[in-house]
């Protein structure tokens, strides 16, 4: 099969001929149908986050089950699935206390550099990324990294649910638990932030304030439920939010910069909560005014929208099928695997909402 390999940070991905080993007892081999390009992949490509290399990146995907290991009963060949990097064991403290995205079982949720699932003719170990490696024609994954979905769900939109949608929607609904009537600001309305806008809207938020520097993203946010738009390249977003609301109940940062993470805290009302979704460059520290914590303001992280993806993803599909979750405007470009570097160039230039790779 063909896959896109990252050899070194800040070098283009290279399409290589590789293979997977046979599924072990609890593994599933998937024929990848679509894989979305997420900004998290780009962080690793730019070396802002460390990962053993060479590796096949990609973690937002959907496809068809091809083969299953001897102990797999959850899926069978032919089933349509969405993958999720939040692979869970189901028995550790995090899983059994209702937080499977934080699963700590390293035999199931393999740490970077441990998986031996990908093979090629070179001597060097080829690494799996985030237990998935979606930028390949096939994926070999643990059975608890997939959710079965209905067959009438289009697989391109299904792929988006695998990271961007669940991360942003879940940040608003599962992590922040936005209540009806509460005011929400979303900083950065790319794939993840747009889903946070939709999540806040569907949760019944009062004001949903979309903040971005790209007017095209802001227009789409308005269509998907934002009540107010702030162009952060023209005005100070903190001042603008304060003027509109006096401070929001929830600010959701979906970008990953020190500056915007700090802004998310600065725009809170008394008692408000900032939820940081964006991946702030590894090692960078955030600064907050200590006094603000005395007025009950909080900061929290959110991993993959604090999902329970086997439950959440079929529900998101139901909302999509009813026309309540809008994903049809999300895909700006459908590309081939060999156009992947152009796809990331477009992401860097901010030209696209989401590019998805279509596999044959
Ligand atoms: N916590 C998690 O589990 C998790 C999961 C997935 C992605 N992420 C992270 O979420 C972030 C967003 O990912 P994405 O794929 O949506 O990225 P994206 O590139 O699609 O979107 C980023 C958006 O931010 C906007 N922007 C740029 N500068 C801005 C500024 N100063 N103020 C406001 N907006 C600005 C851009 O125009 C763009 O719309 C990334 O850091 C990614 O790594 C985190
Ligand atoms: Zn992602
Ligand atoms: Zn676990």
mmCIF file of C-alpha atoms and ligand atoms in Angstrom:
data_model
loop_
_atom_site.group_PDB
_atom_site.id
_atom_site.type_symbol
_atom_site.label_atom_id
_atom_site.label_comp_id
_atom_site.label_asym_id
_atom_site.label_seq_id
_atom_site.Cartn_x
_atom_site.Cartn_y
_atom_site.Cartn_z
ATOM 1 C CA UNK A 1 0.000 0.000 0.000
ATOM 2 C CA UNK A 2 1.030 3.625 -0.378
ATOM 3 C CA UNK A 3 1.457 5.959 2.583
ATOM 4 C CA UNK A 4 2.851 9.443 3.255
ATOM 5 C CA UNK A 5 5.963 9.303 5.424
ATOM 6 C CA UNK A 6 7.491 12.122 7.483
ATOM 7 C CA UNK A 7 11.272 11.593 7.695
ATOM 8 C CA UNK A 8 12.337 14.857 9.338
ATOM 9 C CA UNK A 9 10.495 17.940 10.616
ATOM 10 C CA UNK A 10 10.143 20.703 8.038
ATOM 11 C CA UNK A 11 10.656 18.397 5.055
ATOM 12 C CA UNK A 12 7.881 17.356 2.647
ATOM 13 C CA UNK A 13 6.036 14.086 3.251
ATOM 14 C CA UNK A 14 7.209 11.321 0.894
ATOM 15 C CA UNK A 15 4.872 8.742 -0.630
ATOM 16 C CA UNK A 16 6.342 5.282 0.023
ATOM 17 C CA UNK A 17 5.317 1.685 -0.619
ATOM 18 C CA UNK A 18 4.768 0.053 2.784
ATOM 19 C CA UNK A 19 2.656 -2.673 4.375
ATOM 20 C CA UNK A 20 1.093 -3.596 7.700
ATOM 21 C CA UNK A 21 1.683 -6.830 9.535
ATOM 22 C CA UNK A 22 -1.261 -9.201 9.961
ATOM 23 C CA UNK A 23 -3.879 -8.196 12.564
ATOM 24 C CA UNK A 24 -3.075 -9.498 16.056
ATOM 25 C CA UNK A 25 -5.918 -10.908 18.179
ATOM 26 C CA UNK A 26 -7.575 -7.570 18.974
ATOM 27 C CA UNK A 27 -6.537 -5.611 15.890
ATOM 28 C CA UNK A 28 -8.517 -4.498 12.877
ATOM 29 C CA UNK A 29 -7.224 -3.839 9.366
ATOM 30 C CA UNK A 30 -9.063 -0.966 7.695
ATOM 31 C CA UNK A 31 -9.163 0.162 4.080
ATOM 32 C CA UNK A 32 -8.914 3.929 4.456
ATOM 33 C CA UNK A 33 -11.634 5.775 2.542
ATOM 34 C CA UNK A 34 -10.935 9.399 3.536
ATOM 35 C CA UNK A 35 -8.419 11.125 5.789
ATOM 36 C CA UNK A 36 -8.671 14.767 6.839
ATOM 37 C CA UNK A 37 -5.690 17.077 7.268
ATOM 38 C CA UNK A 38 -5.740 18.390 10.846
ATOM 39 C CA UNK A 39 -3.554 21.159 12.217
ATOM 40 C CA UNK A 40 -2.161 18.727 14.810
ATOM 41 C CA UNK A 41 -0.423 16.788 12.002
ATOM 42 C CA UNK A 42 1.150 20.079 10.938
ATOM 43 C CA UNK A 43 2.445 20.772 14.462
ATOM 44 C CA UNK A 44 4.386 17.495 14.292
ATOM 45 C CA UNK A 45 5.556 18.186 10.718
ATOM 46 C CA UNK A 46 6.895 21.547 11.873
ATOM 47 C CA UNK A 47 8.679 19.947 14.829
ATOM 48 C CA UNK A 48 6.631 21.892 17.396
ATOM 49 C CA UNK A 49 5.830 18.553 19.010
ATOM 50 C CA UNK A 50 8.296 15.662 19.184
ATOM 51 C CA UNK A 51 7.582 12.202 17.708
ATOM 52 C CA UNK A 52 9.834 9.282 16.718
ATOM 53 C CA UNK A 53 10.478 9.403 12.965
ATOM 54 C CA UNK A 54 10.100 8.248 10.254
ATOM 55 C CA UNK A 55 6.359 7.954 10.794
ATOM 56 C CA UNK A 56 3.107 7.830 8.860
ATOM 57 C CA UNK A 57 1.040 10.753 10.202
ATOM 58 C CA UNK A 58 -2.730 11.296 9.975
ATOM 59 C CA UNK A 59 -5.431 10.716 12.585
ATOM 60 C CA UNK A 60 -8.803 11.920 11.177
ATOM 61 C CA UNK A 61 -10.246 9.114 9.083
ATOM 62 C CA UNK A 62 -13.016 6.749 8.111
ATOM 63 C CA UNK A 63 -13.027 3.550 6.103
ATOM 64 C CA UNK A 64 -14.137 -0.057 5.730
ATOM 65 C CA UNK A 65 -13.037 -3.021 7.830
ATOM 66 C CA UNK A 66 -11.025 -5.472 5.709
ATOM 67 C CA UNK A 67 -9.834 -8.044 8.209
ATOM 68 C CA UNK A 68 -10.152 -8.653 11.938
ATOM 69 C CA UNK A 69 -8.017 -10.430 14.536
ATOM 70 C CA UNK A 70 -9.101 -13.722 16.159
ATOM 71 C CA UNK A 71 -10.635 -12.094 19.277
ATOM 72 C CA UNK A 72 -12.461 -9.205 17.608
ATOM 73 C CA UNK A 73 -16.243 -9.445 17.812
ATOM 74 C CA UNK A 74 -17.241 -5.753 17.704
ATOM 75 C CA UNK A 75 -16.729 -5.359 13.938
ATOM 76 C CA UNK A 76 -16.566 -7.637 10.918
ATOM 77 C CA UNK A 77 -15.196 -7.215 7.384
ATOM 78 C CA UNK A 78 -17.316 -4.787 5.385
ATOM 79 C CA UNK A 79 -18.381 -2.643 8.354
ATOM 80 C CA UNK A 80 -17.995 1.111 7.958
ATOM 81 C CA UNK A 81 -16.023 2.730 10.767
ATOM 82 C CA UNK A 82 -14.654 6.021 12.011
ATOM 83 C CA UNK A 83 -11.262 5.798 13.699
ATOM 84 C CA UNK A 84 -10.372 7.743 16.833
ATOM 85 C CA UNK A 85 -6.994 8.282 18.421
ATOM 86 C CA UNK A 86 -8.722 8.049 21.819
ATOM 87 C CA UNK A 87 -8.198 4.295 21.916
ATOM 88 C CA UNK A 88 -9.380 3.013 25.294
ATOM 89 C CA UNK A 89 -8.836 -0.143 27.353
ATOM 90 C CA UNK A 90 -12.162 -0.029 29.200
ATOM 91 C CA UNK A 91 -10.687 -1.220 32.495
ATOM 92 C CA UNK A 92 -8.188 1.372 33.800
ATOM 93 C CA UNK A 93 -9.047 4.036 36.366
ATOM 94 C CA UNK A 94 -9.597 6.711 33.696
ATOM 95 C CA UNK A 95 -11.818 4.474 31.563
ATOM 96 C CA UNK A 96 -13.920 3.184 34.446
ATOM 97 C CA UNK A 97 -14.354 6.663 35.930
ATOM 98 C CA UNK A 98 -15.890 7.884 32.671
ATOM 99 C CA UNK A 99 -12.834 9.522 31.081
ATOM 100 C CA UNK A 100 -11.737 7.074 28.372
ATOM 101 C CA UNK A 101 -9.937 9.772 26.355
ATOM 102 C CA UNK A 102 -7.418 9.850 29.213
ATOM 103 C CA UNK A 103 -6.924 6.039 29.217
ATOM 104 C CA UNK A 104 -3.624 5.179 30.899
ATOM 105 C CA UNK A 105 -3.254 1.557 29.733
ATOM 106 C CA UNK A 106 -0.096 1.681 27.658
ATOM 107 C CA UNK A 107 -0.619 -1.869 26.339
ATOM 108 C CA UNK A 108 -3.714 -0.653 24.466
ATOM 109 C CA UNK A 109 -3.005 3.053 23.992
ATOM 110 C CA UNK A 110 0.546 2.610 22.786
ATOM 111 C CA UNK A 111 2.936 5.483 23.564
ATOM 112 C CA UNK A 112 4.818 7.050 20.610
ATOM 113 C CA UNK A 113 7.515 4.758 19.247
ATOM 114 C CA UNK A 114 6.124 1.514 20.689
ATOM 115 C CA UNK A 115 3.808 0.186 17.952
ATOM 116 C CA UNK A 116 5.267 -2.294 15.468
ATOM 117 C CA UNK A 117 2.378 -2.312 13.027
ATOM 118 C CA UNK A 118 3.916 -0.821 9.898
ATOM 119 C CA UNK A 119 6.527 -2.540 7.767
ATOM 120 C CA UNK A 120 8.672 -1.677 4.754
ATOM 121 C CA UNK A 121 11.820 -2.862 3.052
ATOM 122 C CA UNK A 122 14.100 -0.380 4.817
ATOM 123 C CA UNK A 123 15.940 -1.380 8.001
ATOM 124 C CA UNK A 124 14.738 1.648 9.974
ATOM 125 C CA UNK A 125 11.599 1.224 12.104
ATOM 126 C CA UNK A 126 8.596 2.969 10.524
ATOM 127 C CA UNK A 127 6.500 4.476 13.320
ATOM 128 C CA UNK A 128 2.742 4.558 13.801
ATOM 129 C CA UNK A 129 1.261 7.962 14.725
ATOM 130 C CA UNK A 130 -1.275 8.315 17.558
ATOM 131 C CA UNK A 131 -2.229 4.629 17.239
ATOM 132 C CA UNK A 132 -3.731 5.289 13.778
ATOM 133 C CA UNK A 133 -1.506 6.557 10.896
ATOM 134 C CA UNK A 134 -4.330 7.582 8.576
ATOM 135 C CA UNK A 135 -2.203 8.889 5.696
ATOM 136 C CA UNK A 136 -1.998 5.384 4.227
ATOM 137 C CA UNK A 137 -4.262 3.236 2.078
ATOM 138 C CA UNK A 138 -4.683 0.835 5.001
ATOM 139 C CA UNK A 139 -4.614 1.242 8.783
ATOM 140 C CA UNK A 140 -3.936 -1.454 11.350
ATOM 141 C CA UNK A 141 -5.461 -0.392 14.666
ATOM 142 C CA UNK A 142 -6.706 -1.742 18.010
ATOM 143 C CA UNK A 143 -10.405 -2.627 17.861
ATOM 144 C CA UNK A 144 -11.060 0.014 20.559
ATOM 145 C CA UNK A 145 -9.866 2.729 18.161
ATOM 146 C CA UNK A 146 -12.927 2.365 15.912
ATOM 147 C CA UNK A 147 -16.657 2.976 16.076
ATOM 148 C CA UNK A 148 -19.097 1.235 13.754
ATOM 149 C CA UNK A 149 -21.324 3.641 11.836
ATOM 150 C CA UNK A 150 -24.453 3.437 9.688
ATOM 151 C CA UNK A 151 -23.799 2.734 6.024
ATOM 152 C CA UNK A 152 -25.729 5.704 4.678
ATOM 153 C CA UNK A 153 -23.331 8.136 6.387
ATOM 154 C CA UNK A 154 -21.019 9.625 3.718
ATOM 155 C CA UNK A 155 -17.487 8.573 4.625
ATOM 156 C CA UNK A 156 -15.880 11.943 3.798
ATOM 157 C CA UNK A 157 -17.950 13.727 6.447
ATOM 158 C CA UNK A 158 -17.541 10.734 8.752
ATOM 159 C CA UNK A 159 -13.765 11.174 8.567
ATOM 160 C CA UNK A 160 -14.063 14.758 9.832
ATOM 161 C CA UNK A 161 -15.918 13.509 12.889
ATOM 162 C CA UNK A 162 -12.841 11.408 13.744
ATOM 163 C CA UNK A 163 -10.900 14.416 15.049
ATOM 164 C CA UNK A 164 -11.945 17.979 14.168
ATOM 165 C CA UNK A 165 -15.657 17.574 14.822
ATOM 166 C CA UNK A 166 -15.491 15.455 17.969
ATOM 167 C CA UNK A 167 -12.708 17.665 19.381
ATOM 168 C CA UNK A 168 -14.473 21.003 18.944
ATOM 169 C CA UNK A 169 -18.045 19.830 19.506
ATOM 170 C CA UNK A 170 -16.972 17.813 22.539
ATOM 171 C CA UNK A 171 -14.932 20.697 23.969
ATOM 172 C CA UNK A 172 -18.126 22.754 24.080
ATOM 173 C CA UNK A 173 -20.536 20.025 25.150
ATOM 174 C CA UNK A 174 -18.499 17.455 27.126
ATOM 175 C CA UNK A 175 -15.565 19.432 28.546
ATOM 176 C CA UNK A 176 -17.031 22.929 29.022
ATOM 177 C CA UNK A 177 -20.582 21.575 29.385
ATOM 178 C CA UNK A 178 -22.014 24.777 27.907
ATOM 179 C CA UNK A 179 -25.453 25.387 29.393
ATOM 180 C CA UNK A 180 -28.418 26.908 27.581
ATOM 181 C CA UNK A 181 -28.311 30.675 27.541
ATOM 182 C CA UNK A 182 -24.613 30.876 28.450
ATOM 183 C CA UNK A 183 -22.327 33.082 26.370
ATOM 184 C CA UNK A 184 -19.495 31.368 24.546
ATOM 185 C CA UNK A 185 -16.502 32.752 22.650
ATOM 186 C CA UNK A 186 -14.560 30.497 20.286
ATOM 187 C CA UNK A 187 -11.053 31.628 19.330
ATOM 188 C CA UNK A 188 -9.891 30.161 16.007
ATOM 189 C CA UNK A 189 -12.610 28.831 13.724
ATOM 190 C CA UNK A 190 -10.797 26.215 11.674
ATOM 191 C CA UNK A 191 -12.074 22.639 11.690
ATOM 192 C CA UNK A 192 -11.934 22.328 15.467
ATOM 193 C CA UNK A 193 -13.251 25.791 16.325
ATOM 194 C CA UNK A 194 -16.091 25.566 13.807
ATOM 195 C CA UNK A 195 -17.233 22.383 15.540
ATOM 196 C CA UNK A 196 -17.079 24.200 18.880
ATOM 197 C CA UNK A 197 -19.340 26.903 17.400
ATOM 198 C CA UNK A 198 -21.771 24.201 16.278
ATOM 199 C CA UNK A 199 -21.558 22.423 19.641
ATOM 200 C CA UNK A 200 -22.282 25.635 21.555
ATOM 201 C CA UNK A 201 -25.166 26.461 19.225
ATOM 202 C CA UNK A 202 -26.711 22.993 19.514
ATOM 203 C CA UNK A 203 -26.255 23.081 23.326
ATOM 204 C CA UNK A 204 -28.467 26.192 23.354
ATOM 205 C CA UNK A 205 -25.817 28.809 24.139
ATOM 206 C CA UNK A 206 -26.907 32.459 24.274
ATOM 207 C CA UNK A 207 -24.270 34.449 22.409
ATOM 208 C CA UNK A 208 -21.869 32.369 20.321
ATOM 209 C CA UNK A 209 -18.989 34.687 19.465
ATOM 210 C CA UNK A 210 -16.723 33.470 16.676
ATOM 211 C CA UNK A 211 -13.220 34.957 16.613
ATOM 212 C CA UNK A 212 -10.879 34.446 13.671
ATOM 213 C CA UNK A 213 -8.574 36.454 11.417
ATOM 214 C CA UNK A 214 -10.045 35.023 8.229
ATOM 215 C CA UNK A 215 -13.337 36.603 7.048
ATOM 216 C CA UNK A 216 -14.297 33.453 5.117
ATOM 217 C CA UNK A 217 -14.169 31.380 8.325
ATOM 218 C CA UNK A 218 -16.228 34.016 10.119
ATOM 219 C CA UNK A 219 -18.910 33.953 7.424
ATOM 220 C CA UNK A 220 -19.172 30.185 7.694
ATOM 221 C CA UNK A 221 -19.339 30.445 11.505
ATOM 222 C CA UNK A 222 -22.297 32.818 11.149
ATOM 223 C CA UNK A 223 -24.043 30.262 8.960
ATOM 224 C CA UNK A 224 -23.409 27.512 11.524
ATOM 225 C CA UNK A 225 -24.734 29.302 14.587
ATOM 226 C CA UNK A 226 -22.407 32.136 15.621
ATOM 227 C CA UNK A 227 -24.361 35.185 16.756
ATOM 228 C CA UNK A 228 -21.409 37.620 16.705
ATOM 229 C CA UNK A 229 -18.229 37.728 14.630
ATOM 230 C CA UNK A 230 -14.898 39.257 15.632
ATOM 231 C CA UNK A 231 -12.054 39.705 13.184
ATOM 232 C CA UNK A 232 -8.968 39.492 15.426
ATOM 233 C CA UNK A 233 -6.792 41.044 12.710
ATOM 234 C CA UNK A 234 -8.778 44.286 13.006
ATOM 235 C CA UNK A 235 -9.759 44.608 16.662
ATOM 236 C CA UNK A 236 -8.507 43.413 20.047
ATOM 237 C CA UNK A 237 -10.687 40.307 20.624
ATOM 238 C CA UNK A 238 -10.619 40.655 24.421
ATOM 239 C CA UNK A 239 -11.895 44.224 24.296
ATOM 240 C CA UNK A 240 -14.479 43.299 21.685
ATOM 241 C CA UNK A 241 -15.834 40.382 23.760
ATOM 242 C CA UNK A 242 -15.947 42.552 26.886
ATOM 243 C CA UNK A 243 -17.870 45.207 25.000
ATOM 244 C CA UNK A 244 -20.378 42.682 23.666
ATOM 245 C CA UNK A 245 -20.990 40.705 26.856
ATOM 246 C CA UNK A 246 -19.020 42.028 29.817
ATOM 247 C CA UNK A 247 -17.178 38.695 29.755
ATOM 248 C CA UNK A 248 -18.257 35.242 28.611
ATOM 249 C CA UNK A 249 -19.195 32.159 30.614
ATOM 250 C CA UNK A 250 -16.989 30.042 28.356
ATOM 251 C CA UNK A 251 -14.059 30.813 26.094
ATOM 252 C CA UNK A 252 -12.841 27.930 23.955
ATOM 253 C CA UNK A 253 -9.364 28.305 22.461
ATOM 254 C CA UNK A 254 -9.004 26.309 19.243
ATOM 255 C CA UNK A 255 -5.749 27.606 17.844
ATOM 256 C CA UNK A 256 -2.795 26.744 20.071
ATOM 257 C CA UNK A 257 -0.898 30.001 20.581
ATOM 258 C CA UNK A 258 0.297 31.388 23.914
ATOM 259 C CA UNK A 259 -1.329 34.711 23.051
ATOM 260 C CA UNK A 260 -4.764 33.339 22.195
ATOM 261 C CA UNK A 261 -4.742 30.875 25.116
ATOM 262 C CA UNK A 262 -4.133 33.829 27.443
ATOM 263 C CA UNK A 263 -6.798 35.876 25.661
ATOM 264 C CA UNK A 264 -9.320 33.087 26.299
ATOM 265 C CA UNK A 265 -8.815 33.567 30.050
ATOM 266 C CA UNK A 266 -8.839 37.369 29.821
ATOM 267 C CA UNK A 267 -12.257 37.466 28.149
ATOM 268 C CA UNK A 268 -14.058 35.498 30.882
ATOM 269 C CA UNK A 269 -16.837 36.800 33.084
ATOM 270 C CA UNK A 270 -16.495 36.286 36.825
ATOM 271 C CA UNK A 271 -16.821 32.530 37.391
ATOM 272 C CA UNK A 272 -16.167 31.764 33.729
ATOM 273 C CA UNK A 273 -14.129 28.896 32.324
ATOM 274 C CA UNK A 274 -11.479 28.891 29.623
ATOM 275 C CA UNK A 275 -11.119 25.584 27.788
ATOM 276 C CA UNK A 276 -7.812 25.222 25.954
ATOM 277 C CA UNK A 277 -8.083 22.877 22.980
ATOM 278 C CA UNK A 278 -5.283 24.221 20.764
ATOM 279 C CA UNK A 279 -1.868 22.576 21.032
ATOM 280 C CA UNK A 280 0.367 25.287 22.455
ATOM 281 C CA UNK A 281 3.946 24.574 21.239
ATOM 282 C CA UNK A 282 5.636 21.944 23.412
ATOM 283 C CA UNK A 283 7.486 23.491 26.374
ATOM 284 C CA UNK A 284 5.809 26.902 26.114
ATOM 285 C CA UNK A 285 4.251 28.283 29.322
ATOM 286 C CA UNK A 286 1.055 30.305 29.730
ATOM 287 C CA UNK A 287 0.669 33.306 32.048
ATOM 288 C CA UNK A 288 -2.486 34.323 33.903
ATOM 289 C CA UNK A 289 -3.213 37.055 36.424
ATOM 290 C CA UNK A 290 -3.410 35.316 39.787
ATOM 291 C CA UNK A 291 -6.072 37.732 41.004
ATOM 292 C CA UNK A 292 -8.514 36.534 38.343
ATOM 293 C CA UNK A 293 -8.664 33.104 40.010
ATOM 294 C CA UNK A 294 -10.065 34.742 43.169
ATOM 295 C CA UNK A 295 -13.169 35.572 41.175
ATOM 296 C CA UNK A 296 -13.764 31.923 40.377
ATOM 297 C CA UNK A 297 -12.328 31.905 36.869
ATOM 298 C CA UNK A 298 -11.018 28.541 35.723
ATOM 299 C CA UNK A 299 -8.734 27.148 33.016
ATOM 300 C CA UNK A 300 -8.959 23.571 31.795
ATOM 301 C CA UNK A 301 -7.522 21.437 29.038
ATOM 302 C CA UNK A 302 -9.579 19.288 26.701
ATOM 303 C CA UNK A 303 -8.334 16.144 25.036
ATOM 304 C CA UNK A 304 -10.249 15.153 21.902
ATOM 305 C CA UNK A 305 -13.394 16.816 23.231
ATOM 306 C CA UNK A 306 -13.431 14.566 26.333
ATOM 307 C CA UNK A 307 -15.187 12.077 24.083
ATOM 308 C CA UNK A 308 -16.834 8.744 24.663
ATOM 309 C CA UNK A 309 -16.551 8.236 20.943
ATOM 310 C CA UNK A 310 -18.476 4.952 20.670
ATOM 311 C CA UNK A 311 -21.474 6.897 21.999
ATOM 312 C CA UNK A 312 -20.732 10.406 20.786
ATOM 313 C CA UNK A 313 -19.914 9.719 17.147
ATOM 314 C CA UNK A 314 -23.140 7.849 16.253
ATOM 315 C CA UNK A 315 -25.040 10.699 17.946
ATOM 316 C CA UNK A 316 -23.182 13.287 15.865
ATOM 317 C CA UNK A 317 -24.068 11.277 12.765
ATOM 318 C CA UNK A 318 -27.721 11.321 13.790
ATOM 319 C CA UNK A 319 -27.556 15.136 14.134
ATOM 320 C CA UNK A 320 -25.858 15.372 10.734
ATOM 321 C CA UNK A 321 -28.500 13.157 9.108
ATOM 322 C CA UNK A 322 -31.246 15.331 10.579
ATOM 323 C CA UNK A 323 -29.597 18.435 9.136
ATOM 324 C CA UNK A 324 -28.829 19.873 12.568
ATOM 325 C CA UNK A 325 -25.052 19.382 12.474
ATOM 326 C CA UNK A 326 -23.720 21.037 9.334
ATOM 327 C CA UNK A 327 -20.668 19.425 7.792
ATOM 328 C CA UNK A 328 -21.368 19.897 4.089
ATOM 329 C CA UNK A 329 -19.577 23.252 3.932
ATOM 330 C CA UNK A 330 -16.511 21.970 5.704
ATOM 331 C CA UNK A 331 -14.639 20.225 2.938
ATOM 332 C CA UNK A 332 -12.959 22.838 0.760
ATOM 333 C CA UNK A 333 -10.757 20.380 -1.118
ATOM 334 C CA UNK A 334 -10.807 16.677 -1.915
ATOM 335 C CA UNK A 335 -7.241 15.684 -2.799
ATOM 336 C CA UNK A 336 -5.237 12.583 -3.718
ATOM 337 C CA UNK A 337 -2.597 11.175 -1.377
ATOM 338 C CA UNK A 338 0.170 12.509 -3.631
ATOM 339 C CA UNK A 339 -1.210 16.054 -3.212
ATOM 340 C CA UNK A 340 -0.822 15.952 0.555
ATOM 341 C CA UNK A 341 2.015 18.497 0.754
ATOM 342 C CA UNK A 342 -0.041 21.018 -1.234
ATOM 343 C CA UNK A 343 -2.892 20.342 1.183
ATOM 344 C CA UNK A 344 -0.716 21.300 4.151
ATOM 345 C CA UNK A 345 0.614 24.365 2.275
ATOM 346 C CA UNK A 346 -2.997 25.485 1.863
ATOM 347 C CA UNK A 347 -3.638 24.927 5.569
ATOM 348 C CA UNK A 348 -0.596 27.071 6.416
ATOM 349 C CA UNK A 349 -1.841 29.791 4.068
ATOM 350 C CA UNK A 350 -5.238 29.602 5.798
ATOM 351 C CA UNK A 351 -6.997 29.062 2.445
ATOM 352 C CA UNK A 352 -9.031 26.028 3.386
ATOM 353 C CA UNK A 353 -11.515 24.885 5.961
ATOM 354 C CA UNK A 354 -10.635 21.175 5.676
ATOM 355 C CA UNK A 355 -8.831 19.240 2.938
ATOM 356 C CA UNK A 356 -9.576 15.535 2.831
ATOM 357 C CA UNK A 357 -7.639 12.838 1.041
ATOM 358 C CA UNK A 358 -9.789 10.438 -0.977
ATOM 359 C CA UNK A 359 -8.272 6.972 -1.280
ATOM 360 C CA UNK A 360 -9.187 4.809 -4.295
HETATM 361 N N1 LIG B 1 -6.839 19.082 22.266
HETATM 362 C C1 LIG B 1 -7.056 18.215 21.296
HETATM 363 O O1 LIG B 1 -7.421 17.062 21.574
HETATM 364 C C2 LIG B 1 -6.887 18.625 19.871
HETATM 365 C C3 LIG B 1 -7.404 17.819 18.843
HETATM 366 C C4 LIG B 1 -7.320 18.282 17.531
HETATM 367 C C5 LIG B 1 -6.716 19.484 17.244
HETATM 368 N N2 LIG B 1 -6.184 20.227 18.266
HETATM 369 C C6 LIG B 1 -5.551 21.524 18.033
HETATM 370 O O2 LIG B 1 -6.572 22.482 17.797
HETATM 371 C C7 LIG B 1 -6.012 23.568 17.048
HETATM 372 C C8 LIG B 1 -6.901 23.903 15.857
HETATM 373 O O3 LIG B 1 -6.833 22.880 14.892
HETATM 374 P P1 LIG B 1 -7.543 23.075 13.452
HETATM 375 O O4 LIG B 1 -7.287 21.818 12.706
HETATM 376 O O5 LIG B 1 -8.920 23.569 13.650
HETATM 377 O O6 LIG B 1 -6.631 24.254 12.855
HETATM 378 P P2 LIG B 1 -6.931 25.199 11.578
HETATM 379 O O7 LIG B 1 -5.610 25.580 11.050
HETATM 380 O O8 LIG B 1 -7.935 24.562 10.703
HETATM 381 O O9 LIG B 1 -7.649 26.471 12.242
HETATM 382 C C9 LIG B 1 -7.008 27.521 12.918
HETATM 383 C C10 LIG B 1 -7.865 28.785 12.733
HETATM 384 O O10 LIG B 1 -7.317 29.850 13.517
HETATM 385 C C11 LIG B 1 -7.426 31.066 12.779
HETATM 386 N N3 LIG B 1 -6.485 32.057 13.320
HETATM 387 C C12 LIG B 1 -5.178 32.246 13.013
HETATM 388 N N4 LIG B 1 -4.651 33.235 13.779
HETATM 389 C C13 LIG B 1 -5.647 33.664 14.611
HETATM 390 C C14 LIG B 1 -5.722 34.639 15.652
HETATM 391 N N5 LIG B 1 -4.662 35.357 16.036
HETATM 392 N N6 LIG B 1 -6.899 34.790 16.303
HETATM 393 C C15 LIG B 1 -7.986 34.065 15.956
HETATM 394 N N7 LIG B 1 -7.961 33.119 14.982
HETATM 395 C C16 LIG B 1 -6.813 32.918 14.312
HETATM 396 C C17 LIG B 1 -7.170 30.627 11.351
HETATM 397 O O11 LIG B 1 -7.670 31.565 10.414
HETATM 398 C C18 LIG B 1 -7.929 29.290 11.291
HETATM 399 O O12 LIG B 1 -9.281 29.457 10.917
HETATM 400 C C19 LIG B 1 -4.590 23.130 16.679
HETATM 401 O O13 LIG B 1 -3.655 23.650 17.625
HETATM 402 C C20 LIG B 1 -4.672 21.633 16.819
HETATM 403 O O14 LIG B 1 -3.416 21.035 17.048
HETATM 404 C C21 LIG B 1 -6.266 19.818 19.562
HETATM 405 ZN ZN1 LIG B 2 -6.641 16.335 14.839
HETATM 406 ZN ZN1 LIG B 3 -8.184 2.697 29.985
#
